[in-house]
Amino acid sequence: MKNFTVKELLYSGVEIDSIVMVKGWARSRRDSKAGISFITVNDGSCFDSVQVVAENKLSNYETDILRITKDCSVVITGKVVKSLGKGQSIEIVATTIEVVGFVENPDTYPVSPKRHTVEYLRDVAHLRIRTNLLGAVARVRNTVSFAIHEYFQKNGFSWIHTPIITGSDAEGAGEMFRVTGLNLNHLPRTDDGKIDFKQDFFAKETFLTVSGQLNLEAYCLAMSKVYSFGPTFRAENSNTTRHLAEFWMVEAEIAFANLTDNATLAEDLLKYVFKTVLDKNADDMKFFAEFINKEVVTRLESLVNSNFAMITYSEAINQLLKTKVKFENPVSWGIDLASEHERWLCEEYVGQPTIVIDYPKDFKAFYMRLNDDGKTVAAMDILAPGIGEIAGGAQREDRYDVLVSRMNEFGMSQEQLDWYLDLRRFGSVPHAGFGIGLERLISYITGVQNIRDVIPFPRASKLASF
RNA sequence: GCCUCAAUAGCUCAGUCGGUUAGAGCGACGGACUGUUAAUCCGCAGGUCGUAGGUUCGAAUCCUACUUGAGGCGCCA
C-alpha cells in the first residue's frame, strides 16, 4: 500500500477507490452519533488537512479513536472516496486508524484547537509549528530560501560559503559576539593586564560574523557573480519587531557593475521570490490574507508587475521637507533617515518598495564608493512598507587611494584589512553588492509583523530557549 | 540601551471607589444533536490574581523593587 502525503492526496489527482496510507497529526475530531467520526489529518506538506471518516465498526473505535484529540499522531489506511460533505473534494474512509502517540493531558496541551496569540506561541516554539499560522510560515520560508538559490543558480552565480568565525573586528556592521576557547574563569593576561588572546584558539580575537561581504568581495573579484546565504550574528541589544541576534542573510556581489546594476539585480531577485511564493504557496498566502493582513497577496501581485520606485537621498530629503506631515526628528540634508522618514517615504509618498540611493558619506560604511560630488556614496537601501529596510547595499570603493583615505577618516587600521586592500591593488574592478535580511523578507511577504515568528527558534536579547 | 504599557483559570480577557465566596468566552471533560469541518446546545471541573516587600481593620485593586512580555525609538538586515 502506498504512503501519500496530504498534499499528494489532495492535489495530485489520486484515483477514487485507491487504497492509501497517510501519516500525520490530528487537527480535530468531530463525532456523529450516526456512528461515525471525522478526523482531519495534517502532515505539514500543505496548508489543508485531509478528512478521514472513521466508522464505529472499526475495532479500536471506542478505545482509541474516540480518545483522539488535537495533535495525536496517527497512521491511517483507507479508501479514497468523493467527499459527501462540503469543504473538500475527497476524503478517506478508514479501514484502520493507528494512534501512534496520544496527547497527554489534552486539557493543558499548549496548542489547543483555538486561536492563540503569537506572543504566547513563542513560549512553545517547539509546538507552535502545529498551528495553521506557523506551519504556513515554515512552508513559505522554505519556498523563499529555495527560490533565492534557484534565482542565483539560474543566473550564473556561485554560492560562496563565507566563514562564520571572523578575526576581523572592523566589519562595522554592528556589535559582535565573541568566539573563544579560553577558560573564562582563568583568563590568561599579558604583562599590562589585558587578556592575552595570543593564547586563545586562533591566537587572536575572534567573533561571529556580522556579514560575509568582505570575504564575498574577494570571491567576486575572481568569479564575477557570487552570493552567500547563511546565518549572521549581531550582539546588539535591539528590542524591536525586526531585529534578531541570529538571522539569515543573503548577500550578492557582482563584478564590473555599478549601483544601478546592483539595484536592478536586487529588484529582479525580489520579484522572482515574490512570484515563486505566489505560485507555490497560494493556500498559505490566502490564509495570511484572511487572518494576518488583507493586502499580502494583492501587494505582491502588483509588485511583480511593476517597477520599484527609485529616489535619491537628496530628492527624498526634499520631499520630506515639502510634506505637511510633522516628524519627531527634524529633516535636513545630512541627517540619517529615521524610521518615521523611511516609513513615510515608502508607505505614504510612494506606496510600494522604494530604493533610496546616494546617501551622505558621513553615516555610511567606509567601503561604499565615493560619488563624484565628494559628499555622497553609492549606497542603496530598499525600503518595504510595514517593515522598513529590507535590503542594503552599495557599489564598493574600488580605488585603492580613495579607500585608504576613507579608512583613515574612520580611524581604521590598514593592517587589519590588508587583504581587503589587496583586492584594490591587484586587478581591481568596479563592483557592487547588497544584503537582504531573510526574515524581514518573509515578514513582508507573509504580513507576520514580528520577525521572531518567521524564524524557527528565535535568538534575541534574553531569548535563547529551545 | 532608552521610553510607554502590561502580567488574574490551559489560552484570551473582565473585575467599578480598596470591602463578603474572583467572573466570562474559548479550550478540556461529560451529555444531547448533527455528513461534520472555527459545528451547535446543555452541564461540569479548573485560581497562592508574575515574585518579594510595604501601606491598611481589610489588597487582584494603592506604593516600592525585581522578573517576564508587548509596542515605540536607537542600532541595522
Coordinates of C-alpha atoms (C1' of nucleotides) in Angstrom, one line a residue:
Chain A
M1 CA 0.0 0.0 0.0
K2 CA 1.4 3.4 -1.0
N3 CA 2.1 6.0 1.5
F4 CA 0.8 9.5 0.5
T5 CA 1.4 13.0 1.9
V6 CA -1.7 15.0 2.4
K7 CA -0.6 17.3 -0.4
E8 CA -0.3 14.4 -2.8
L9 CA -3.7 13.1 -1.8
L10 CA -5.4 16.5 -2.2
Y11 CA -3.7 17.8 -5.3
S12 CA -2.2 15.0 -7.3
G13 CA -5.3 13.5 -8.6
V14 CA -5.2 10.3 -6.7
E15 CA -7.8 8.0 -8.2
I16 CA -11.1 7.4 -6.4
D17 CA -11.2 4.0 -4.7
S18 CA -7.4 3.9 -4.3
I19 CA -6.3 2.3 -1.1
V20 CA -3.8 4.6 0.6
M21 CA -1.9 5.2 3.7
V22 CA -1.4 8.6 5.2
K23 CA 0.5 9.7 8.4
G24 CA 0.2 12.8 10.4
W25 CA -1.3 14.7 13.3
A26 CA -5.0 15.0 14.0
R27 CA -6.1 18.6 13.8
S28 CA -9.6 17.9 15.0
R29 CA -12.1 15.2 15.7
R30 CA -15.9 15.5 15.4
D31 CA -18.2 12.7 16.3
S32 CA -21.6 12.0 14.9
K33 CA -23.9 9.7 16.8
A34 CA -24.9 8.3 13.4
G35 CA -21.9 6.2 14.2
I36 CA -19.0 8.0 12.5
S37 CA -16.3 10.4 13.5
F38 CA -14.5 12.9 11.3
I39 CA -10.8 13.3 11.9
T40 CA -8.8 15.9 10.0
V41 CA -5.2 15.0 9.5
N42 CA -2.3 17.4 8.7
D43 CA 1.3 16.4 7.9
G44 CA 2.7 19.8 7.1
S45 CA 3.0 19.1 3.4
C46 CA 0.4 21.7 2.6
F47 CA -1.9 24.1 4.4
D48 CA -5.0 21.9 4.1
S49 CA -5.7 18.8 6.1
V50 CA -7.3 15.6 4.7
Q51 CA -10.6 14.5 6.2
V52 CA -10.7 10.9 7.4
V53 CA -14.0 9.2 8.1
A54 CA -13.9 6.7 10.9
E55 CA -16.9 4.4 11.3
N56 CA -17.8 2.9 14.6
K57 CA -17.3 -0.6 13.3
L58 CA -13.5 -0.1 13.5
S59 CA -12.2 -2.4 16.2
N60 CA -10.5 0.4 18.2
Y61 CA -13.3 2.9 17.7
E62 CA -14.3 3.1 21.3
T63 CA -10.8 2.5 22.8
D64 CA -8.7 4.8 20.7
I65 CA -10.5 6.8 18.0
L66 CA -12.9 8.4 20.5
R67 CA -9.9 9.5 22.5
I68 CA -8.2 11.3 19.7
T69 CA -7.5 15.0 20.4
K70 CA -5.6 17.7 18.6
D71 CA -2.1 16.6 17.6
C72 CA -2.3 12.9 18.4
S73 CA -0.2 11.3 15.8
V74 CA -2.0 8.8 13.6
V75 CA -1.4 6.3 10.8
I76 CA -4.4 5.9 8.6
T77 CA -5.2 3.3 5.9
G78 CA -8.3 3.6 3.9
K79 CA -10.1 4.1 0.6
V80 CA -10.2 7.4 -1.3
V81 CA -13.8 8.5 -1.9
K82 CA -15.5 11.5 -3.2
S83 CA -16.4 13.6 -0.2
L84 CA -20.1 13.6 0.8
G85 CA -19.6 16.8 2.8
K86 CA -18.6 20.3 1.9
G87 CA -15.1 21.7 2.1
Q88 CA -13.1 19.1 0.3
S89 CA -13.3 17.1 -2.9
I90 CA -12.0 13.8 -1.5
E91 CA -11.8 12.1 1.9
I92 CA -10.6 8.8 3.2
V93 CA -12.8 6.2 4.6
A94 CA -10.6 4.5 7.1
T95 CA -10.0 0.8 7.2
T96 CA -7.5 1.1 10.1
I97 CA -6.5 4.0 12.3
E98 CA -3.5 3.5 14.5
V99 CA -2.9 6.2 17.1
V100 CA 0.9 6.2 17.3
G101 CA 1.1 8.8 20.1
F102 CA -1.7 10.2 22.2
V103 CA -1.5 13.7 23.6
E104 CA -1.2 13.5 27.4
N105 CA -3.4 15.9 29.4
P106 CA -5.3 17.5 26.5
D107 CA -6.8 20.0 28.9
T108 CA -3.4 21.7 29.3
Y109 CA -1.8 20.9 26.0
P110 CA -0.3 24.2 24.9
V111 CA -1.6 24.2 21.3
S112 CA -5.3 23.5 21.9
P113 CA -7.7 23.9 19.0
K114 CA -8.4 27.6 19.5
R115 CA -6.9 30.9 18.5
H116 CA -3.7 31.7 20.2
T117 CA -1.6 34.9 20.2
V118 CA 1.8 34.8 18.5
E119 CA 3.3 36.1 21.8
Y120 CA 2.0 33.0 23.6
L121 CA 3.1 30.7 20.8
R122 CA 6.6 32.0 21.1
D123 CA 6.8 30.4 24.5
V124 CA 6.0 27.0 23.0
A125 CA 8.1 27.3 19.8
H126 CA 8.6 23.6 19.7
L127 CA 4.9 23.0 19.3
R128 CA 3.7 26.2 17.6
I129 CA 4.6 24.7 14.2
R130 CA 1.4 22.7 14.6
T131 CA -0.7 25.7 14.1
N132 CA -2.0 26.9 10.8
L133 CA 0.0 30.1 11.1
L134 CA 3.4 28.8 11.9
G135 CA 3.0 25.9 9.6
A136 CA 2.3 28.3 6.7
V137 CA 5.2 30.5 7.7
A138 CA 7.5 27.4 7.7
R139 CA 6.4 26.5 4.2
V140 CA 6.8 30.0 2.9
R141 CA 10.2 30.3 4.5
N142 CA 11.3 27.1 2.7
T143 CA 9.9 28.4 -0.7
V144 CA 11.7 31.7 -0.3
S145 CA 15.0 30.1 0.6
F146 CA 14.9 27.7 -2.3
A147 CA 13.8 30.4 -4.7
I148 CA 16.7 32.5 -3.7
H149 CA 19.1 29.7 -4.6
E150 CA 17.2 29.0 -7.7
Y151 CA 17.3 32.6 -8.9
F152 CA 21.1 32.8 -8.4
Q153 CA 21.8 29.4 -9.9
K154 CA 19.7 30.1 -13.0
N155 CA 21.6 33.4 -13.5
G156 CA 25.2 32.1 -13.3
F157 CA 26.0 33.0 -9.7
S158 CA 28.2 30.8 -7.5
W159 CA 27.2 30.1 -3.9
I160 CA 30.1 31.0 -1.6
H161 CA 30.3 29.7 1.9
T162 CA 31.8 32.7 3.7
P163 CA 33.1 32.0 7.2
I164 CA 31.0 32.1 10.3
I165 CA 34.0 32.8 12.5
T166 CA 35.9 36.0 11.7
G167 CA 39.0 37.6 13.0
S168 CA 38.1 41.0 11.6
D169 CA 36.6 43.4 14.2
A170 CA 36.3 46.1 11.6
E171 CA 33.3 45.0 9.6
G172 CA 31.5 47.8 11.1
A173 CA 28.0 46.4 10.8
G174 CA 27.4 46.1 14.5
E175 CA 28.3 44.7 17.8
M176 CA 29.8 41.2 17.6
F177 CA 29.6 38.0 19.6
R178 CA 32.9 36.8 20.8
V179 CA 34.2 33.4 20.0
T180 CA 36.8 32.0 22.4
G181 CA 38.3 28.8 23.6
L182 CA 39.7 30.4 26.7
N183 CA 38.6 29.3 30.1
L184 CA 36.6 32.3 31.2
N185 CA 37.3 31.6 34.9
H186 CA 41.1 31.7 34.3
L187 CA 41.8 34.2 31.6
P188 CA 45.4 34.5 30.6
R189 CA 46.8 38.0 30.9
T190 CA 49.6 39.9 29.3
D191 CA 52.1 41.9 31.3
D192 CA 49.9 45.0 31.2
G193 CA 46.9 43.2 32.5
K194 CA 44.9 42.8 29.2
I195 CA 43.5 39.4 28.1
D196 CA 46.2 37.6 26.2
F197 CA 44.4 36.5 23.0
K198 CA 47.6 35.0 21.7
Q199 CA 46.8 32.1 23.9
D200 CA 43.3 31.7 22.5
F201 CA 42.4 29.0 20.0
F202 CA 43.0 31.3 16.9
A203 CA 45.8 33.2 18.6
K204 CA 43.8 36.4 18.1
E205 CA 40.4 37.8 19.0
T206 CA 37.6 36.2 17.0
F207 CA 33.9 36.8 16.6
L208 CA 30.8 35.5 14.9
T209 CA 30.3 37.1 11.5
V210 CA 28.1 40.2 11.1
S211 CA 28.4 40.0 7.4
G212 CA 30.1 37.9 4.8
Q213 CA 30.5 40.8 2.5
L214 CA 34.3 41.4 2.7
N215 CA 35.1 37.8 2.1
L216 CA 32.5 37.7 -0.6
E217 CA 34.1 40.6 -2.4
A218 CA 37.3 38.5 -2.7
Y219 CA 35.4 35.8 -4.5
C220 CA 33.5 38.3 -6.6
L221 CA 36.8 39.6 -7.9
A222 CA 37.6 36.2 -9.3
M223 CA 34.3 34.5 -10.0
S224 CA 32.3 37.6 -11.2
K225 CA 28.9 36.7 -9.8
V226 CA 28.7 35.3 -6.3
Y227 CA 26.3 35.1 -3.4
S228 CA 26.3 33.9 0.2
F229 CA 23.3 32.7 2.2
G230 CA 23.7 31.8 5.8
P231 CA 23.3 32.8 9.4
T232 CA 24.6 36.1 10.6
F233 CA 25.1 37.3 14.2
R234 CA 24.7 40.7 15.9
A235 CA 25.1 41.2 19.6
E236 CA 23.1 44.4 19.6
N237 CA 20.6 44.7 22.3
S238 CA 17.9 45.6 19.8
N239 CA 14.4 45.2 21.1
T240 CA 12.2 45.6 18.1
T241 CA 9.9 43.5 15.8
R242 CA 12.6 43.5 13.1
H243 CA 15.9 42.6 14.8
L244 CA 17.3 39.2 15.8
A245 CA 20.7 38.3 17.3
E246 CA 20.9 35.4 14.9
F247 CA 19.3 35.8 11.4
W248 CA 19.8 34.6 7.9
M249 CA 21.2 37.0 5.3
V250 CA 21.5 36.7 1.5
E251 CA 24.4 38.7 0.1
A252 CA 25.1 39.1 -3.5
E253 CA 28.2 40.7 -5.1
I254 CA 28.7 41.4 -8.8
A255 CA 31.9 42.5 -10.6
F256 CA 32.1 45.0 -13.5
A257 CA 29.0 46.5 -12.1
N258 CA 27.7 49.8 -10.7
L259 CA 24.9 50.8 -8.3
T260 CA 22.3 50.7 -11.0
D261 CA 23.2 47.1 -11.9
N262 CA 23.1 46.3 -8.2
A263 CA 19.6 47.8 -7.7
T264 CA 18.4 46.0 -10.9
L265 CA 19.7 42.7 -9.5
A266 CA 18.1 43.1 -6.1
E267 CA 14.8 44.1 -7.6
D268 CA 14.8 41.2 -10.0
L269 CA 15.7 38.7 -7.3
L270 CA 12.9 40.0 -5.0
K271 CA 10.3 39.8 -7.8
Y272 CA 11.4 36.3 -8.6
V273 CA 11.0 35.3 -4.9
F274 CA 7.5 37.0 -4.7
K275 CA 6.3 35.3 -7.9
T276 CA 7.5 31.9 -6.7
V277 CA 5.8 32.3 -3.4
L278 CA 2.5 33.4 -5.0
D279 CA 2.8 30.4 -7.3
K280 CA 3.8 27.6 -4.8
N281 CA 2.2 28.8 -1.6
A282 CA -1.2 30.1 -2.8
D283 CA -3.1 28.4 0.0
D284 CA -0.7 29.6 2.7
M285 CA -0.8 33.1 1.3
K286 CA -4.6 33.0 1.2
F287 CA -4.5 32.2 4.9
F288 CA -2.3 35.2 5.7
A289 CA -4.5 37.4 3.6
E290 CA -7.5 36.2 5.6
F291 CA -6.1 36.3 9.1
I292 CA -3.0 38.5 9.2
N293 CA -3.1 41.2 6.6
K294 CA -5.7 41.6 3.8
E295 CA -3.1 43.0 1.4
V296 CA -0.3 40.5 1.4
V297 CA -1.4 38.8 -1.8
T298 CA -2.5 41.8 -3.8
R299 CA 0.5 43.9 -2.9
L300 CA 2.9 41.1 -4.1
E301 CA 0.9 40.6 -7.3
S302 CA 1.1 44.3 -8.1
L303 CA 4.8 44.4 -7.3
V304 CA 5.7 41.5 -9.6
N305 CA 4.2 43.5 -12.4
S306 CA 5.6 46.9 -11.6
N307 CA 9.0 48.6 -11.2
F308 CA 10.3 49.5 -7.7
A309 CA 10.5 53.2 -7.2
M310 CA 14.0 54.7 -7.1
I311 CA 14.7 58.0 -5.4
T312 CA 18.0 59.7 -4.4
Y313 CA 18.6 60.6 -0.8
S314 CA 18.6 64.3 -1.8
E315 CA 15.2 64.0 -3.5
A316 CA 13.9 62.1 -0.5
I317 CA 15.0 64.9 1.8
N318 CA 13.3 67.5 -0.5
Q319 CA 10.0 65.6 -0.4
L320 CA 10.3 65.1 3.4
L321 CA 10.8 68.9 3.7
K322 CA 7.8 69.6 1.4
T323 CA 5.2 67.4 3.1
K324 CA 3.0 68.8 5.8
V325 CA 3.4 65.7 7.9
K326 CA 5.2 66.5 11.1
F327 CA 8.1 64.3 12.1
E328 CA 9.6 63.8 15.5
N329 CA 13.1 64.0 14.0
P330 CA 13.8 67.3 12.2
V331 CA 14.6 66.9 8.5
S332 CA 17.7 68.4 6.8
W333 CA 20.2 67.3 4.2
G334 CA 22.8 65.3 6.0
I335 CA 20.6 63.5 8.6
D336 CA 20.3 59.8 8.6
L337 CA 16.8 58.8 7.7
A338 CA 14.8 57.8 10.8
S339 CA 12.2 55.0 10.7
E340 CA 9.4 57.6 10.5
H341 CA 11.0 59.1 7.5
E342 CA 11.5 55.8 5.7
R343 CA 8.0 54.8 6.6
W344 CA 6.5 58.0 5.2
L345 CA 8.6 57.6 2.0
C346 CA 7.6 54.1 1.1
E347 CA 4.2 53.9 2.7
E348 CA 2.7 57.4 2.1
Y349 CA 4.8 59.1 -0.6
V350 CA 5.5 56.1 -2.9
G351 CA 3.2 53.4 -1.6
Q352 CA 5.4 50.4 -2.5
P353 CA 9.0 49.2 -2.0
T354 CA 11.4 52.1 -2.6
I355 CA 15.1 52.1 -3.4
V356 CA 16.8 55.1 -1.9
I357 CA 20.3 55.8 -3.3
D358 CA 23.3 58.2 -2.9
Y359 CA 23.4 58.8 0.8
P360 CA 25.7 61.3 2.5
K361 CA 29.1 59.6 3.1
D362 CA 29.3 60.6 6.8
F363 CA 26.9 57.9 8.2
K364 CA 27.6 55.2 5.7
A365 CA 30.3 52.4 5.8
F366 CA 33.9 53.0 4.7
Y367 CA 33.7 50.6 1.8
M368 CA 31.0 52.4 -0.1
R369 CA 32.1 54.1 -3.3
L370 CA 32.5 57.9 -3.0
N371 CA 30.4 59.7 -5.7
D372 CA 31.9 62.4 -7.9
D373 CA 30.2 65.1 -5.8
G374 CA 32.5 64.1 -2.9
K375 CA 29.6 64.3 -0.5
T376 CA 27.6 61.2 -1.1
V377 CA 28.4 57.5 -1.6
A378 CA 26.8 55.0 -4.0
A379 CA 24.7 53.3 -1.3
M380 CA 21.2 51.9 -1.6
D381 CA 18.6 50.9 0.9
I382 CA 15.4 49.1 -0.2
L383 CA 12.6 50.1 2.0
A384 CA 9.4 48.0 2.2
P385 CA 6.1 49.2 3.6
G386 CA 5.5 48.0 7.1
I387 CA 9.0 46.6 7.6
G388 CA 11.4 49.4 6.8
E389 CA 14.8 48.5 5.5
I390 CA 14.6 45.1 3.8
A391 CA 17.9 45.2 1.9
G392 CA 21.0 47.4 2.0
G393 CA 23.9 47.6 -0.5
A394 CA 26.4 49.7 -2.3
Q395 CA 28.8 50.0 -5.1
R396 CA 32.1 49.3 -3.4
E397 CA 35.0 51.7 -3.4
D398 CA 37.3 50.1 -5.9
R399 CA 40.0 52.8 -5.9
Y400 CA 42.9 52.0 -3.6
D401 CA 43.8 55.6 -2.7
V402 CA 40.2 56.6 -2.0
L403 CA 39.6 53.5 0.1
V404 CA 42.7 54.1 2.2
S405 CA 41.7 57.7 2.8
R406 CA 38.2 56.6 3.7
M407 CA 39.6 54.1 6.2
N408 CA 41.7 56.8 7.7
E409 CA 38.6 59.0 8.1
F410 CA 37.0 56.2 10.1
G411 CA 40.2 55.7 12.1
M412 CA 40.6 52.1 10.9
S413 CA 43.9 50.3 10.8
Q414 CA 45.1 49.3 7.4
E415 CA 46.9 46.4 8.8
Q416 CA 43.8 44.6 9.9
L417 CA 42.3 44.8 6.4
D418 CA 45.4 44.5 4.3
W419 CA 44.0 41.6 2.4
Y420 CA 40.9 43.6 1.6
L421 CA 43.1 46.4 0.3
D422 CA 44.9 43.9 -1.9
L423 CA 41.8 43.4 -3.9
R424 CA 42.2 47.1 -5.0
R425 CA 45.8 46.6 -5.8
F426 CA 45.6 43.5 -7.9
G427 CA 43.1 43.7 -10.7
S428 CA 40.5 45.9 -9.1
V429 CA 37.2 46.4 -10.9
P430 CA 34.0 48.4 -10.1
H431 CA 31.8 46.0 -8.2
A432 CA 28.7 46.2 -6.1
G433 CA 26.6 44.1 -3.8
F434 CA 23.7 44.0 -1.3
G435 CA 22.4 42.1 1.6
I436 CA 18.8 41.0 2.2
G437 CA 17.5 40.0 5.6
L438 CA 15.7 36.8 5.0
E439 CA 13.4 37.2 8.0
R440 CA 12.5 40.7 7.0
L441 CA 11.7 39.5 3.6
I442 CA 9.5 36.7 4.9
S443 CA 7.9 39.1 7.3
Y444 CA 7.0 41.4 4.4
I445 CA 5.7 38.5 2.3
T446 CA 3.5 36.9 4.9
G447 CA 2.5 40.1 6.8
V448 CA 3.6 38.5 10.1
Q449 CA 4.8 41.5 11.9
N450 CA 7.2 40.2 14.4
I451 CA 10.4 38.8 12.9
R452 CA 10.6 36.3 15.9
D453 CA 7.6 34.5 14.4
V454 CA 9.2 33.8 10.9
I455 CA 12.3 32.1 12.2
P456 CA 12.0 28.6 13.7
F457 CA 13.7 29.3 17.1
P458 CA 14.4 33.0 17.5
R459 CA 17.5 34.2 19.2
A460 CA 17.4 37.7 20.6
S461 CA 18.3 39.6 23.7
K462 CA 17.3 37.4 26.7
L463 CA 15.9 34.8 24.3
A464 CA 17.8 31.6 23.5
S465 CA 15.3 28.9 24.6
F466 CA 14.8 25.7 22.7
Chain B
rG1 C1' 20.3 50.8 25.7
rC2 C1' 16.0 54.5 26.3
rC3 C1' 10.6 55.4 26.7
rU4 C1' 5.4 53.6 27.3
rC5 C1' 2.1 49.8 28.6
rA6 C1' 1.0 45.1 30.6
rA7 C1' 1.1 40.4 33.9
rU8 C1' -5.9 37.4 37.1
rA9 C1' -8.2 29.7 35.1
rG10 C1' -4.6 25.6 29.9
rC11 C1' -5.4 30.3 26.4
rU12 C1' -7.9 35.4 25.6
rC13 C1' -9.7 38.8 28.8
rA14 C1' -13.4 41.5 32.5
rG15 C1' -13.0 42.6 37.6
rU16 C1' -16.2 49.9 39.2
rC17 C1' -14.2 53.9 44.7
rG18 C1' -9.6 49.2 48.5
rG19 C1' -14.7 45.7 51.2
rU20 C1' -18.4 39.1 51.8
rU21 C1' -17.4 33.1 48.3
rA22 C1' -12.6 36.4 41.9
rG23 C1' -16.2 36.2 36.6
rA24 C1' -16.9 35.4 31.1
rG25 C1' -15.6 33.3 26.3
rC26 C1' -12.6 29.7 24.1
rG27 C1' -10.1 25.0 25.1
rA28 C1' -10.6 20.2 28.1
rC29 C1' -14.0 16.7 30.1
rG30 C1' -19.4 14.6 30.3
rG31 C1' -24.0 14.6 27.7
rA32 C1' -27.7 15.9 23.6
rC33 C1' -27.9 16.6 18.4
rU34 C1' -25.8 16.7 13.6
rG35 C1' -22.1 14.4 6.8
rU36 C1' -19.3 17.5 10.3
rU37 C1' -15.2 20.8 9.1
rA38 C1' -14.0 27.9 14.0
rA39 C1' -20.2 22.9 14.3
rU40 C1' -24.4 23.9 17.6
rC41 C1' -26.9 23.3 22.5
rC42 C1' -26.8 21.7 27.9
rG43 C1' -23.7 20.6 32.0
rC44 C1' -19.1 20.0 34.9
rA45 C1' -14.1 20.8 36.5
rG46 C1' -10.4 24.3 36.6
rG47 C1' -7.4 30.2 40.6
rU48 C1' -1.3 31.0 46.1
rC49 C1' -4.5 37.2 41.0
rG50 C1' 4.0 37.2 38.0
rU51 C1' 7.7 37.3 42.5
rA52 C1' 9.3 39.7 47.1
rG53 C1' 8.4 43.5 50.4
rG54 C1' 5.3 47.7 52.1
rU55 C1' 0.6 50.8 53.4
rU56 C1' -4.2 49.3 55.6
rC57 C1' -9.0 46.8 60.1
rG58 C1' -9.1 44.7 55.1
rA59 C1' -5.2 44.4 48.7
rA60 C1' -6.3 41.2 42.3
rU61 C1' -7.1 46.7 43.2
rC62 C1' -2.6 51.6 46.3
rC63 C1' 3.2 52.1 46.8
rU64 C1' 8.5 50.1 46.0
rA65 C1' 11.8 46.7 43.9
rC66 C1' 12.6 42.7 40.8
rU67 C1' 11.2 39.3 36.8
rU68 C1' 8.9 38.4 32.3
rG69 C1' 6.2 40.1 28.0
rA70 C1' 4.4 43.7 24.3
rG71 C1' 4.8 48.2 21.4
rG72 C1' 7.7 52.6 20.1
rC73 C1' 12.8 54.7 19.5
rG74 C1' 18.0 54.0 18.5
rC75 C1' 21.5 50.4 16.0
rC76 C1' 20.6 47.7 11.4
rA77 C1' 19.2 43.3 7.6

